Short mmCIF file of C-alpha atoms in Angstrom, two decimals:
data_model
loop_
_atom_site.label_atom_id
_atom_site.label_comp_id
_atom_site.label_asym_id
_atom_site.label_seq_id
_atom_site.Cartn_x
_atom_site.Cartn_y
_atom_site.Cartn_z
CA MET K 15 6.62 -13.73 -27.94
CA GLU K 16 8.44 -11.85 -30.66
CA GLU K 17 9.65 -9.13 -28.30
CA PHE K 18 11.73 -11.53 -26.19
CA THR K 19 15.46 -11.22 -26.77
CA GLY K 20 16.92 -14.17 -28.64
CA TYR K 21 13.61 -16.04 -28.81
CA GLU K 22 13.79 -16.53 -32.57
CA LYS K 23 17.07 -18.47 -32.20
CA PHE K 24 15.36 -21.39 -30.47
CA THR K 25 13.92 -24.44 -32.16
CA THR K 26 10.20 -25.26 -32.13
CA THR K 27 10.68 -27.76 -29.29
CA GLU K 28 12.65 -25.26 -27.22
CA LYS K 29 10.04 -22.56 -27.86
CA GLY K 30 7.39 -24.96 -26.59
CA GLU K 31 9.36 -25.53 -23.38
CA ILE K 32 9.74 -21.77 -22.89
CA GLU K 33 6.01 -21.19 -23.41
CA LYS K 34 5.20 -23.86 -20.80
CA LYS K 35 7.31 -21.99 -18.25
CA ILE K 36 5.66 -18.68 -19.14
CA THR K 37 2.11 -20.08 -18.88
CA ILE K 38 1.82 -19.75 -15.10
CA LEU K 39 3.22 -16.24 -15.22
CA GLN K 40 0.78 -15.26 -17.97
CA ILE K 41 -2.15 -16.61 -15.93
CA LEU K 42 -1.10 -14.51 -12.94
CA ILE K 43 -0.73 -11.39 -15.09
CA LYS K 44 -4.18 -11.94 -16.64
CA LEU K 45 -5.63 -12.22 -13.15
CA PHE K 46 -3.93 -8.97 -12.11
CA LYS K 47 -5.30 -7.28 -15.23
CA PHE K 48 -8.80 -8.56 -14.44
CA LEU K 49 -8.54 -7.08 -10.93
CA ARG K 50 -7.21 -3.81 -12.44
CA VAL K 51 -3.90 -3.81 -10.56
CA TRP K 52 -1.73 -4.34 -13.68
CA PRO K 53 -0.87 -1.49 -16.09
CA ILE K 54 -2.61 -1.36 -19.47
CA ASP K 55 -0.42 -2.36 -22.42
CA ASP K 56 0.75 0.50 -24.61
CA ASN K 57 -0.39 -1.36 -27.73
CA ASP K 58 -3.87 -2.01 -26.31
CA ASN K 59 -6.63 -0.46 -28.42
CA ASN K 60 -8.52 0.45 -25.25
CA ASN K 61 -5.53 2.33 -23.87
CA ASN K 62 -7.14 5.74 -23.42
CA SER K 63 -7.95 8.05 -20.57
CA ARG K 64 -11.49 6.69 -20.20
CA SER K 65 -10.41 3.04 -19.88
CA LYS K 66 -7.68 4.02 -17.43
CA LEU K 67 -10.24 5.96 -15.39
CA ILE K 68 -12.55 2.92 -15.34
CA ASN K 69 -9.69 0.63 -14.30
CA ASN K 70 -8.64 2.98 -11.52
CA GLY K 71 -12.25 3.33 -10.38
CA ILE K 72 -12.78 -0.43 -10.17
CA ALA K 73 -9.52 -0.87 -8.27
CA TRP K 74 -10.40 1.87 -5.77
CA ILE K 75 -13.90 0.44 -5.24
CA PHE K 76 -12.24 -2.85 -4.31
CA PHE K 77 -9.79 -1.06 -1.99
CA ALA K 78 -12.61 0.92 -0.35
CA SER K 79 -14.81 -2.14 0.23
CA SER K 80 -11.88 -4.03 1.74
CA GLY K 81 -11.09 -1.04 3.93
CA LEU K 82 -14.70 -0.92 5.17
CA VAL K 83 -14.51 -4.58 6.17
CA ILE K 84 -11.33 -3.86 8.12
CA LEU K 85 -12.97 -0.79 9.70
CA SER K 86 -15.91 -2.92 10.81
CA PHE K 87 -13.49 -5.04 12.86
CA ALA K 88 -12.28 -1.95 14.73
CA VAL K 89 -15.85 -0.74 15.34
CA GLU K 90 -16.77 -4.18 16.66
CA ILE K 91 -13.97 -4.00 19.23
CA ILE K 92 -14.84 -0.44 20.30
CA LEU K 93 -18.64 -0.76 20.50
CA TYR K 94 -19.40 -4.44 20.96
CA TYR K 95 -16.50 -5.98 22.84
CA GLU K 96 -17.72 -9.25 24.37
CA GLY K 97 -14.73 -11.05 25.80
CA LEU K 98 -11.33 -12.39 24.82
CA ASN K 99 -12.58 -14.89 22.25
CA LYS K 100 -14.10 -12.20 20.02
CA ILE K 101 -11.17 -9.79 20.24
CA VAL K 102 -8.78 -12.62 19.39
CA GLY K 103 -10.76 -13.38 16.22
CA VAL K 104 -10.95 -9.71 15.27
CA ILE K 105 -7.18 -9.23 15.67
CA ASP K 106 -6.41 -12.49 13.82
CA TYR K 107 -8.35 -11.75 10.67
CA GLY K 108 -8.23 -7.96 10.90
CA THR K 109 -4.43 -7.88 10.77
CA ALA K 110 -4.48 -10.48 7.99
CA CYS K 111 -6.83 -8.29 5.92
CA ILE K 112 -4.66 -5.22 6.56
CA SER K 113 -1.56 -7.13 5.43
CA ALA K 114 -3.33 -8.40 2.30
CA LEU K 115 -4.74 -4.96 1.45
CA PHE K 116 -1.31 -3.36 1.86
CA ARG K 117 0.23 -5.98 -0.45
CA ILE K 118 -2.39 -5.32 -3.13
CA MET K 119 -2.17 -1.53 -2.89
CA HIS K 120 1.64 -1.69 -3.03
CA PHE K 121 1.31 -3.82 -6.16
CA TYR K 122 -1.18 -1.34 -7.63
CA PHE K 123 0.93 1.79 -7.02
CA ASN K 124 4.14 0.12 -8.26
CA ASN K 125 2.65 -1.91 -11.12
CA VAL K 126 4.87 -0.24 -13.74
CA LYS K 127 8.00 -1.36 -11.85
CA TYR K 128 6.56 -4.86 -11.56
CA LYS K 129 5.95 -4.92 -15.31
CA LYS K 130 9.56 -3.88 -15.99
CA MET K 131 10.77 -6.63 -13.67
CA ILE K 132 8.71 -9.20 -15.58
CA ASP K 133 10.05 -7.92 -18.90
CA LYS K 134 13.60 -8.42 -17.64
CA LEU K 135 12.70 -11.89 -16.45
CA LEU K 136 11.32 -12.89 -19.84
CA ASN K 137 14.03 -11.26 -21.93
CA ASN K 138 17.08 -12.35 -19.96
CA PHE K 139 16.08 -15.39 -17.94
CA LEU K 140 13.61 -17.65 -19.70
CA CYS K 141 15.08 -17.27 -23.19
CA ARG K 142 18.66 -17.05 -21.89
CA PRO K 143 20.62 -16.26 -25.09
CA ILE K 144 23.80 -15.60 -23.08
CA PHE K 145 24.89 -19.20 -22.46
CA SER K 146 24.69 -22.48 -24.32
CA ARG K 147 21.37 -24.30 -24.13
CA GLU K 148 22.92 -27.35 -22.43
CA LYS K 149 23.38 -25.34 -19.23
CA THR K 150 19.84 -23.96 -19.27
CA ASP K 151 18.43 -27.42 -18.51
CA SER K 152 19.66 -27.04 -14.93
CA VAL K 153 17.04 -24.37 -14.25
CA ASP K 154 14.18 -26.74 -15.05
CA SER K 155 14.39 -28.39 -11.63
CA TYR K 156 13.97 -24.98 -10.01
CA TYR K 157 11.00 -24.20 -12.22
CA TYR K 158 9.27 -27.44 -11.22
CA LEU K 159 10.10 -26.73 -7.58
CA ALA K 160 8.44 -23.32 -7.89
CA LYS K 161 5.45 -24.96 -9.56
CA LYS K 162 5.06 -27.48 -6.73
CA VAL K 163 5.33 -24.77 -4.08
CA MET K 164 2.75 -22.57 -5.83
CA VAL K 165 0.27 -25.39 -6.45
CA THR K 166 0.51 -26.74 -2.89
CA TYR K 167 0.28 -23.33 -1.22
CA SER K 168 -2.56 -22.04 -3.39
CA SER K 169 -4.55 -25.32 -3.18
CA VAL K 170 -4.42 -25.47 0.62
CA THR K 171 -5.29 -21.76 0.85
CA PHE K 172 -8.34 -22.06 -1.39
CA VAL K 173 -9.52 -25.18 0.47
CA TRP K 174 -9.31 -23.14 3.66
CA ILE K 175 -11.11 -20.06 2.30
CA LEU K 176 -13.92 -22.16 0.80
CA TYR K 177 -14.33 -24.05 4.07
CA PHE K 178 -14.15 -20.76 5.95
CA LEU K 179 -16.87 -19.10 3.82
CA ILE K 180 -19.19 -22.06 3.24
CA SER K 181 -19.11 -23.94 6.56
CA PRO K 182 -21.13 -21.24 8.43
CA ILE K 183 -23.89 -21.52 5.80
CA PHE K 184 -24.17 -25.31 6.10
CA LYS K 185 -24.13 -25.04 9.88
CA TRP K 186 -26.83 -22.34 9.71
CA MET K 187 -28.97 -24.40 7.30
CA GLY K 188 -28.98 -27.37 9.66
CA THR K 189 -29.82 -25.21 12.63
CA PHE K 190 -32.41 -23.27 10.59
CA LEU K 191 -34.28 -26.47 9.73
CA LEU K 192 -34.43 -27.40 13.39
CA SER K 193 -35.49 -23.90 14.42
CA GLY K 194 -38.17 -23.89 11.72
CA ILE K 195 -39.66 -27.00 13.25
CA ASN K 196 -39.70 -25.32 16.64
CA GLY K 197 -41.05 -22.06 15.17
CA GLU K 198 -38.02 -19.97 16.15
CA ASP K 199 -36.23 -17.21 14.23
CA LEU K 200 -32.54 -17.71 13.47
CA PRO K 201 -30.28 -14.83 12.30
CA PHE K 202 -28.01 -15.45 9.32
CA PRO K 203 -24.44 -16.31 10.41
CA LYS K 204 -21.51 -13.90 10.32
CA ILE K 205 -18.30 -14.90 8.57
CA LEU K 206 -16.24 -12.79 10.94
CA PRO K 207 -16.95 -10.45 13.83
CA GLY K 208 -17.70 -7.00 12.51
CA TYR K 209 -20.07 -4.06 12.80
CA PHE K 210 -22.79 -3.60 10.16
CA PRO K 211 -25.30 -0.69 10.19
CA MET K 212 -28.26 -2.87 9.10
CA ASP K 213 -30.24 -5.20 11.34
CA THR K 214 -28.45 -8.53 10.88
CA SER K 215 -31.02 -10.37 12.99
CA LYS K 216 -33.31 -10.32 9.96
CA LEU K 217 -32.61 -12.74 7.14
CA SER K 218 -32.21 -10.05 4.45
CA GLY K 219 -29.82 -7.97 6.56
CA GLY K 220 -27.82 -11.05 7.52
CA ILE K 221 -27.41 -12.15 3.90
CA ILE K 222 -26.32 -8.65 2.83
CA PHE K 223 -23.81 -8.57 5.68
CA TYR K 224 -22.52 -12.01 4.69
CA ILE K 225 -22.02 -10.92 1.08
CA TRP K 226 -20.54 -7.56 2.17
CA GLN K 227 -17.91 -9.42 4.18
CA GLY K 228 -17.46 -12.48 1.98
CA ILE K 229 -16.72 -10.97 -1.45
CA PRO K 230 -13.91 -8.58 -0.35
CA ILE K 231 -12.36 -11.27 1.86
CA PHE K 232 -12.42 -13.81 -0.99
CA LEU K 233 -10.91 -11.31 -3.45
CA LEU K 234 -8.26 -10.31 -0.89
CA VAL K 235 -7.27 -13.95 -0.51
CA VAL K 236 -7.20 -14.53 -4.29
CA VAL K 237 -4.98 -11.51 -4.99
CA TYR K 238 -2.80 -12.14 -1.94
CA VAL K 239 -2.16 -15.77 -2.94
CA SER K 240 -1.56 -14.71 -6.55
CA ALA K 241 1.00 -12.12 -5.41
CA ASP K 242 2.71 -14.77 -3.28
CA CYS K 243 2.85 -17.21 -6.21
CA PHE K 244 4.16 -14.37 -8.39
CA TRP K 245 7.10 -13.89 -6.00
CA TYR K 246 7.67 -17.62 -5.50
CA LEU K 247 8.10 -18.09 -9.25
CA ILE K 248 10.39 -15.09 -9.73
CA ILE K 249 12.68 -15.75 -6.75
CA ILE K 250 13.07 -19.48 -7.38
CA LEU K 251 13.78 -18.88 -11.08
CA THR K 252 16.41 -16.32 -10.05
CA ILE K 253 18.00 -18.98 -7.83
CA GLY K 254 18.10 -21.21 -10.90
CA GLN K 255 19.88 -18.48 -12.87
CA PHE K 256 22.64 -18.31 -10.26
CA ASN K 257 23.02 -22.07 -10.71
CA ILE K 258 23.42 -21.55 -14.48
CA LEU K 259 26.10 -18.94 -13.78
CA LYS K 260 27.89 -21.38 -11.49
CA LEU K 261 27.90 -24.08 -14.18
CA SER K 262 29.17 -21.58 -16.75
CA ILE K 263 32.10 -20.59 -14.53
CA GLU K 264 32.88 -24.26 -13.94
CA SER K 265 32.92 -24.81 -17.71
CA VAL K 266 35.81 -22.32 -17.97
CA SER K 267 37.90 -24.52 -15.69
CA ASP K 268 36.79 -27.70 -17.48
CA SER K 269 37.74 -26.34 -20.90
CA ILE K 270 41.23 -25.47 -19.64
CA ASN K 271 41.77 -28.88 -18.09
CA ASP K 272 40.40 -30.74 -21.11
CA GLU K 273 42.83 -29.06 -23.49
CA LYS K 274 45.88 -29.27 -21.29
CA ILE K 275 48.98 -30.42 -23.19
CA ASP K 276 50.91 -33.41 -21.83
CA GLY K 277 53.84 -32.28 -19.73
CA GLU K 278 52.47 -28.73 -19.39
CA GLU K 279 52.89 -27.29 -15.91
CA ASP K 280 49.79 -26.16 -14.02
CA PHE K 281 51.25 -22.75 -13.30
CA MET K 282 52.10 -22.00 -16.94
CA PRO K 283 50.04 -19.17 -18.50
CA LEU K 284 47.53 -19.96 -21.20
CA GLU K 285 48.25 -19.75 -24.88
CA LYS K 286 47.08 -16.63 -26.66
CA ASN K 287 44.13 -18.22 -28.49
CA LYS K 288 43.03 -20.02 -25.38
CA MET K 289 43.37 -16.85 -23.36
CA ILE K 290 41.05 -15.02 -25.79
CA GLN K 291 38.41 -17.75 -25.44
CA VAL K 292 38.65 -17.68 -21.65
CA ASP K 293 38.40 -13.89 -21.70
CA MET K 294 35.19 -14.02 -23.75
CA LYS K 295 33.63 -16.58 -21.39
CA LEU K 296 34.59 -14.58 -18.33
CA ARG K 297 33.15 -11.41 -19.87
CA LYS K 298 29.82 -13.19 -20.37
CA CYS K 299 29.88 -14.56 -16.84
CA LEU K 300 30.75 -11.19 -15.33
CA LYS K 301 28.07 -9.42 -17.36
CA PHE K 302 25.42 -11.94 -16.38
CA HIS K 303 26.54 -11.85 -12.74
CA GLY K 304 26.18 -8.07 -12.71
CA PHE K 305 22.72 -8.36 -14.21
CA LEU K 306 21.66 -10.91 -11.60
CA THR K 307 22.96 -8.70 -8.79
CA GLU K 308 20.98 -5.73 -10.12
CA TYR K 309 17.90 -7.93 -10.46
CA VAL K 310 18.13 -9.05 -6.81
CA CYS K 311 18.34 -5.36 -5.81
CA LEU K 312 15.22 -4.64 -7.88
CA MET K 313 13.37 -7.54 -6.26
CA ASP K 314 14.33 -6.32 -2.79
CA ASP K 315 13.17 -2.76 -3.55
CA LEU K 316 9.72 -4.05 -4.55
CA LEU K 317 9.40 -6.76 -1.90
CA ASN K 318 10.88 -5.39 1.32
CA LYS K 319 7.91 -3.23 2.43
CA SER K 320 5.39 -6.03 1.89
CA VAL K 321 7.60 -8.47 3.79
CA MET K 322 7.93 -6.00 6.66
CA VAL K 323 4.13 -5.71 6.97
CA ASP K 324 3.80 -9.50 6.70
CA TYR K 325 6.21 -10.02 9.57
CA LEU K 326 4.47 -7.46 11.78
CA HIS K 327 1.22 -9.27 11.01
CA ALA K 328 2.87 -12.62 11.74
CA ILE K 329 4.22 -11.61 15.14
CA ILE K 330 0.84 -10.18 16.21
CA SER K 331 -1.53 -12.55 14.44
CA ILE K 332 0.17 -15.93 14.88
CA ALA K 333 0.44 -15.45 18.64
CA PHE K 334 -3.30 -14.67 18.79
CA LEU K 335 -4.02 -17.57 16.42
CA LEU K 336 -2.24 -19.93 18.82
CA LEU K 337 -4.36 -18.53 21.62
CA ASP K 338 -7.50 -18.89 19.48
CA VAL K 339 -6.62 -22.52 18.70
CA THR K 340 -6.12 -23.18 22.42
CA ILE K 341 -9.47 -21.59 23.30
CA ASN K 342 -11.36 -23.55 20.62
CA LEU K 343 -9.62 -26.80 21.52
CA THR K 344 -10.44 -26.53 25.22
CA SER K 345 -14.02 -25.41 24.53
CA GLY K 346 -14.62 -28.22 22.03
CA VAL K 347 -15.56 -26.00 19.05
CA TRP K 348 -14.08 -28.34 16.45
CA SER K 349 -15.33 -26.59 13.30
CA LYS K 350 -13.72 -23.29 14.30
CA PHE K 351 -10.67 -25.13 15.60
CA LEU K 352 -10.01 -26.72 12.19
CA SER K 353 -10.43 -23.42 10.36
CA THR K 354 -8.16 -21.53 12.77
CA ALA K 355 -5.54 -24.29 12.86
CA LEU K 356 -5.37 -24.39 9.05
CA PHE K 357 -5.07 -20.60 8.88
CA LEU K 358 -2.29 -20.78 11.47
CA ALA K 359 -0.43 -23.39 9.41
CA LEU K 360 -0.76 -21.26 6.27
CA SER K 361 0.55 -18.17 8.08
CA ILE K 362 3.62 -20.02 9.33
CA ALA K 363 4.19 -21.68 5.92
CA HIS K 364 3.94 -18.30 4.17
CA MET K 365 6.62 -16.84 6.44
CA PHE K 366 8.85 -19.93 6.18
CA ILE K 367 8.77 -20.06 2.36
CA PHE K 368 9.96 -16.46 2.02
CA ASP K 369 12.72 -17.01 4.60
CA TRP K 370 13.80 -20.22 2.87
CA MET K 371 13.91 -18.52 -0.54
CA GLY K 372 15.93 -15.58 0.82
CA HIS K 373 18.33 -17.99 2.53
CA THR K 374 18.73 -20.18 -0.57
CA LEU K 375 19.28 -17.17 -2.83
CA ALA K 376 22.08 -15.88 -0.58
CA GLN K 377 23.70 -19.33 -0.46
CA LYS K 378 23.65 -19.59 -4.25
CA GLU K 379 25.33 -16.20 -4.52
CA LYS K 380 28.05 -17.31 -2.12
CA GLU K 381 28.58 -20.50 -4.15
CA ILE K 382 29.66 -18.28 -7.05
CA SER K 383 32.56 -17.06 -4.93
CA LEU K 384 33.62 -20.64 -4.10
CA THR K 385 33.37 -21.65 -7.75
CA ILE K 386 35.58 -18.72 -8.78
CA TYR K 387 38.09 -19.65 -6.09
CA ASP K 388 38.43 -23.14 -7.66
CA LEU K 389 39.34 -21.67 -11.06
CA PRO K 390 42.99 -22.03 -12.18
CA TRP K 391 43.27 -18.25 -11.90
CA TYR K 392 47.08 -18.43 -11.65
CA ARG K 393 47.12 -19.29 -15.38
CA PHE K 394 45.26 -16.10 -16.30
CA LEU K 395 46.84 -12.75 -17.02
CA SER K 396 44.49 -9.96 -18.07
CA GLN K 397 41.46 -11.86 -16.77
CA LYS K 398 42.46 -11.55 -13.12
CA HIS K 399 40.66 -8.28 -12.50
CA LYS K 400 37.40 -9.76 -13.87
CA ILE K 401 37.69 -12.74 -11.53
CA ILE K 402 38.47 -10.55 -8.53
CA LEU K 403 35.52 -8.24 -9.29
CA CYS K 404 33.05 -11.11 -9.63
CA ASP K 405 34.47 -12.78 -6.52
CA PHE K 406 34.10 -9.58 -4.49
CA LYS K 407 30.44 -9.20 -5.50
CA SER K 408 29.70 -12.83 -4.62
CA LYS K 409 31.26 -12.58 -1.16
CA ASN K 410 28.97 -9.64 -0.37
CA PRO K 411 25.61 -10.70 -1.83
CA HIS K 412 22.65 -8.35 -1.81
CA ARG K 413 20.06 -10.02 0.42
CA LEU K 414 16.29 -9.91 0.30
CA THR K 415 15.15 -7.91 3.31
CA GLY K 416 12.08 -6.79 5.18
CA GLY K 417 11.87 -3.03 5.28
CA LYS K 418 15.68 -2.84 5.01
CA THR K 419 15.81 -3.83 8.71
CA PHE K 420 16.26 -7.62 8.65
CA LYS K 421 17.44 -10.21 6.14
CA LEU K 422 15.29 -13.11 5.01
CA SER K 423 16.96 -16.27 6.25
CA LEU K 424 16.17 -19.47 8.11
CA GLU K 425 17.99 -18.09 11.15
CA PHE K 426 15.65 -15.10 11.25
CA PHE K 427 12.64 -17.41 10.85
CA THR K 428 13.77 -19.28 13.98
CA LYS K 429 14.19 -16.01 15.91
CA THR K 430 10.75 -14.82 14.80
CA MET K 431 9.08 -18.05 15.92
CA ARG K 432 10.76 -17.69 19.32
CA ILE K 433 9.35 -14.16 19.63
CA ILE K 434 5.90 -15.38 18.61
CA PHE K 435 5.88 -18.23 21.14
CA SER K 436 7.09 -15.88 23.88
CA TYR K 437 4.25 -13.51 23.00
CA PHE K 438 1.78 -16.44 22.99
CA THR K 439 2.97 -17.58 26.44
CA PHE K 440 2.45 -14.04 27.75
CA LEU K 441 -1.11 -13.92 26.34
CA LEU K 442 -1.85 -17.36 27.80
CA GLN K 443 -0.73 -16.21 31.24
CA ILE K 444 -3.01 -13.16 31.02
CA ARG K 445 -5.93 -15.40 30.03
CA ASP K 446 -5.30 -17.83 32.89
CA GLU K 447 -5.12 -14.99 35.42
CA LYS K 448 -8.57 -13.85 34.33
#
């Protein structure tokens, strides 16, 4: 903790509060280090070419195994296509695996940039030496909001993946007991459709195929959810920092009004001493506002490609998931219906959360402009150019985007859902015609 800017100025109680907020972030970073997608620390004793080679090797083994699982989906479609139900399942989970693998590989190849972004977060956000500590309490509500979002999203996702991986085994065990009584052979169940070179009708081949599919899928889900929680925490904390900036600008106006002399006209310029104090506060606000704007740009540079792939996956996969849910519901396959419906809900929630965060971040940036407009700027002299500069930046906020082609917002979420439902209706018509 010693490397954090201004950390030594806090009391023991305040340091404890800061460490609580960093705990979740530290857990995520340790998980990324364990999966070898986080850069080795420069002060690590094992930081040598051999350890880096081992880390890179483990990461690439994971990437290769995940890629083979995805390739097995394509081979299954080409060689063993057996109707709409199978191809729907292959497209659903195949595109999801591709999206997850792209997210992880993007994290791996840009891990140094991610580390720099975290360093900025710790040095300038959580310790916050720029403003008085009274204003920093306002960010706590955003931290707890991020915590609730992360816990809810990750808990539901892990309940789904455990049900998804374990339910076929329990179903197979029950059927296997009945088949054993009747003297019949029963192949081990598949988690997902996919081609495997070994004979899966035998028990040993089926178990190997199950493990070959299950481990990469589970790790993909773990890293994908961790990356999502990583972004949820960073973006929501950034929203909280804009709220701190808003309160700091409001304090400039409050300090002027509190010290107003009786009979003094509103349009009169400030006294010299008061003007110096206001100038110092505005300099801090402008500096922090510039830093926040640069930080949003950095977040967008690292996030936009992953969001673009997620949205392409959403438009393709969610429409097929809706079709899959319809097929399972009409055919009465309740176990698969529950799994698919939960996966559908998670896919929509994932897309909605990012759109909501992008929308809220843009609204908070615009609130800065409104707060500046309410300042008694007519009483300032040399500070006017600082106010105008900050106001101009706030009126044109840098938005979080997907591939630099669309902006994350609730309006775009609505448009995307309309496209998905139109696509689903088209697929449903094709199915009914057959």
